[in-house]
Backbone as CSV, one residue per row, in Angstrom:
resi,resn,N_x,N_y,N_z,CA_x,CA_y,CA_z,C_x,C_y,C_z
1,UNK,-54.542,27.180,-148.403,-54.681,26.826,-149.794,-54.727,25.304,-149.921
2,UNK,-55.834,24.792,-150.290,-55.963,23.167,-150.389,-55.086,22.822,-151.876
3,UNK,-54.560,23.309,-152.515,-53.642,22.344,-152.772,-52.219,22.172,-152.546
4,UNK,-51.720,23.244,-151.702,-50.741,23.329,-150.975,-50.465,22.260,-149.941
5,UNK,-51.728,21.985,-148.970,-51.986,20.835,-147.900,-51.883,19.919,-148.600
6,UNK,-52.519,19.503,-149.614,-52.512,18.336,-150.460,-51.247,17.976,-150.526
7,UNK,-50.522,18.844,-151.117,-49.011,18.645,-151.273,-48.026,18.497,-150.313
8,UNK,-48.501,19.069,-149.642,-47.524,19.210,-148.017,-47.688,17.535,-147.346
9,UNK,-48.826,17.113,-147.521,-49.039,16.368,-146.731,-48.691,14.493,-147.540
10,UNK,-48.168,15.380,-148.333,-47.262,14.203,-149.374,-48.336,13.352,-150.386
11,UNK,-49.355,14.217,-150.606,-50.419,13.663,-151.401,-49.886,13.536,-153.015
12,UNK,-50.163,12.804,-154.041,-49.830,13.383,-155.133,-51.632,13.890,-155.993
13,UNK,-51.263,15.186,-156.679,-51.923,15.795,-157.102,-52.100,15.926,-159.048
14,UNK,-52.826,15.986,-159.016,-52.959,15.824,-160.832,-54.172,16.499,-161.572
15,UNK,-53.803,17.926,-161.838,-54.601,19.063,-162.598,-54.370,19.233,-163.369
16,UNK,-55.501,19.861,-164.072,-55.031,20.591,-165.759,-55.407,22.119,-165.317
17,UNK,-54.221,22.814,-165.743,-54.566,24.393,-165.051,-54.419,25.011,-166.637
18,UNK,-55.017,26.226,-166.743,-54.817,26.747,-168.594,-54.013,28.593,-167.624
19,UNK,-53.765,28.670,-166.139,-53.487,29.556,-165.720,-52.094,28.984,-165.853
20,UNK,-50.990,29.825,-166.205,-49.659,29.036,-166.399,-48.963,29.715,-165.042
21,UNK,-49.291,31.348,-164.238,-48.610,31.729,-163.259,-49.049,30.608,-161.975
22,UNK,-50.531,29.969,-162.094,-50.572,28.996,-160.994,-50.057,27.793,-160.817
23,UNK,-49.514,26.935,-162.414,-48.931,26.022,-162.697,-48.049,26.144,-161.929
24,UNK,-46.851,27.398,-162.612,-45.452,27.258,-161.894,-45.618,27.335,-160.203
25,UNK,-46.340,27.932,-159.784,-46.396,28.298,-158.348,-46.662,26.672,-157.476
26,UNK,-47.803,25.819,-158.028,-48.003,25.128,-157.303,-47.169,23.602,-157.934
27,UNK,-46.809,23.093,-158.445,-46.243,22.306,-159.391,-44.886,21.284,-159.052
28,UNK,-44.570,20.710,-159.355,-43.367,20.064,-159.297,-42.641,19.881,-160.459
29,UNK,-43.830,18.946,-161.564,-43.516,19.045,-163.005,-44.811,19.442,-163.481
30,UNK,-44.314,19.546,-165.009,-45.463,19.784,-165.459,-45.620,19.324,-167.228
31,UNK,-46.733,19.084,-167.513,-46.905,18.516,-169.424,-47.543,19.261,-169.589
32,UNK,-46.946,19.810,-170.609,-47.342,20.798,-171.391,-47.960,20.195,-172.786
33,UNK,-49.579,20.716,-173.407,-49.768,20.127,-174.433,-49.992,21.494,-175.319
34,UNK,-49.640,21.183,-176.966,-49.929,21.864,-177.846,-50.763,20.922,-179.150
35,UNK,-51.767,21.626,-179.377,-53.038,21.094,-180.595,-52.573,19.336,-180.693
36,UNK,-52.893,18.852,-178.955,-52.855,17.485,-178.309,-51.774,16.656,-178.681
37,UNK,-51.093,17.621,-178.603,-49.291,16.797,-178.501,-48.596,16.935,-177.515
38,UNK,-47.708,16.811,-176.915,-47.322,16.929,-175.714,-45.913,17.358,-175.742
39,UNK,-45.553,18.616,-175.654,-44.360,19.113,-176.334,-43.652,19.593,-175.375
40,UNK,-43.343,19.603,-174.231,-42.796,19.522,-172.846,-43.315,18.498,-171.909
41,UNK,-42.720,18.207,-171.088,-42.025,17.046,-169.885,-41.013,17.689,-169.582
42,UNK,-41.382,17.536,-167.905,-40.478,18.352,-166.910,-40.481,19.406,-165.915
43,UNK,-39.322,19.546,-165.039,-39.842,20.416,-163.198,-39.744,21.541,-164.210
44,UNK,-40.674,22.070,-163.158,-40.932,23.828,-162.965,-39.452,24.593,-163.372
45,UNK,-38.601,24.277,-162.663,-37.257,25.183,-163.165,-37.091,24.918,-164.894
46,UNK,-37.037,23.279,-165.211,-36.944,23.116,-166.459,-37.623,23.988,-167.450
47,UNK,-38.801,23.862,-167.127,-39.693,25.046,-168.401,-39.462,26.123,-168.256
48,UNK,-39.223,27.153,-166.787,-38.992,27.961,-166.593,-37.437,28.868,-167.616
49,UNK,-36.620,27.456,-167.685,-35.319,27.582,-168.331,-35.400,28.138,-169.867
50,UNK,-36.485,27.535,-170.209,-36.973,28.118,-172.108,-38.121,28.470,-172.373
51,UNK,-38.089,28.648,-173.403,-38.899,29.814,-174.065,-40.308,29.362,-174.553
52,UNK,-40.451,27.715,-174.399,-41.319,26.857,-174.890,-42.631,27.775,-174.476
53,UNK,-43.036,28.276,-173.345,-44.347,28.915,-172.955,-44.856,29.651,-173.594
54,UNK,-43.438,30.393,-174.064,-43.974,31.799,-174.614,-44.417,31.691,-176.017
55,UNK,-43.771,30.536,-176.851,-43.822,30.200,-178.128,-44.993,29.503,-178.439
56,UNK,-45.570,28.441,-177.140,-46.861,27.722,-177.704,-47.968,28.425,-177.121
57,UNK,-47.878,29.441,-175.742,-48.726,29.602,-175.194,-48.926,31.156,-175.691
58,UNK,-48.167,32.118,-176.631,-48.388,33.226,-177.053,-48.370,34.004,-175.372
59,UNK,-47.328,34.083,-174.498,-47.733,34.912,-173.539,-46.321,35.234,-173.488
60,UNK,-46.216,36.520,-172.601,-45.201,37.426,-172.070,-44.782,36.827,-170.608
61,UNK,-43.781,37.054,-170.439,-43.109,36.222,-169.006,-42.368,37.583,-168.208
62,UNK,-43.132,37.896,-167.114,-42.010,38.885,-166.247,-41.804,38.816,-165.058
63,UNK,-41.080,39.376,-164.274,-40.588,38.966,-162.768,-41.425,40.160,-162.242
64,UNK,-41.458,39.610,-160.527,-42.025,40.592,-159.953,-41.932,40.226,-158.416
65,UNK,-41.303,40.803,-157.450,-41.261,40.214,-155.832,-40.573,38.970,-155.950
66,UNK,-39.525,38.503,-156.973,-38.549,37.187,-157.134,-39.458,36.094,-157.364
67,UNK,-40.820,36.135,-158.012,-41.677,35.633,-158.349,-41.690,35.806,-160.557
68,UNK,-42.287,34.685,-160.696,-42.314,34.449,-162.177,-43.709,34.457,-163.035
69,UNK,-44.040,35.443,-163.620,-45.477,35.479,-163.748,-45.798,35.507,-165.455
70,UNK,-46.790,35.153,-166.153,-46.884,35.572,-167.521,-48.387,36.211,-167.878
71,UNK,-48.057,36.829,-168.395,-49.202,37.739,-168.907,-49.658,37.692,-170.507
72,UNK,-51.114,37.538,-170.405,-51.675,36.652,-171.679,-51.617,37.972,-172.473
């Protein structure tokens, strides 16, 4: 997975993903924007911690294999 290497290899990386299960997976932090405001700042555990996704991004959040996934 090239952006895994990217990362591994101590690169820094800078995407805009609209997939939020690939965000958390590949990520460190992440900005979150809503109708171009920027209403999160902060690691993967942080967002993971609230509800902010589900509220701006209208999606469902469920576990699966100790993995964190949301469904549009």
């Amino acid at each position: 997975d090239k952006l895994a290497g990217l990362k591994s290899d101590g690169k820094t990386v800078i995407t805009v993903m609209h997939n939020i299960s690939d965000a958390v997976r590949y990520a460190d932090n992440i900005i979150l924007l809503d109708k171009k405001r920027c209403v999160f700042f902060g690691t993967v555990n942080e967002i993971l911690e609230t509800d902010i996704l589900e509220k701006t991004m209208n999606v469902k959040r469920y576990y699966a294999d100790g993995r964190t996934f949301f469904s549009y």
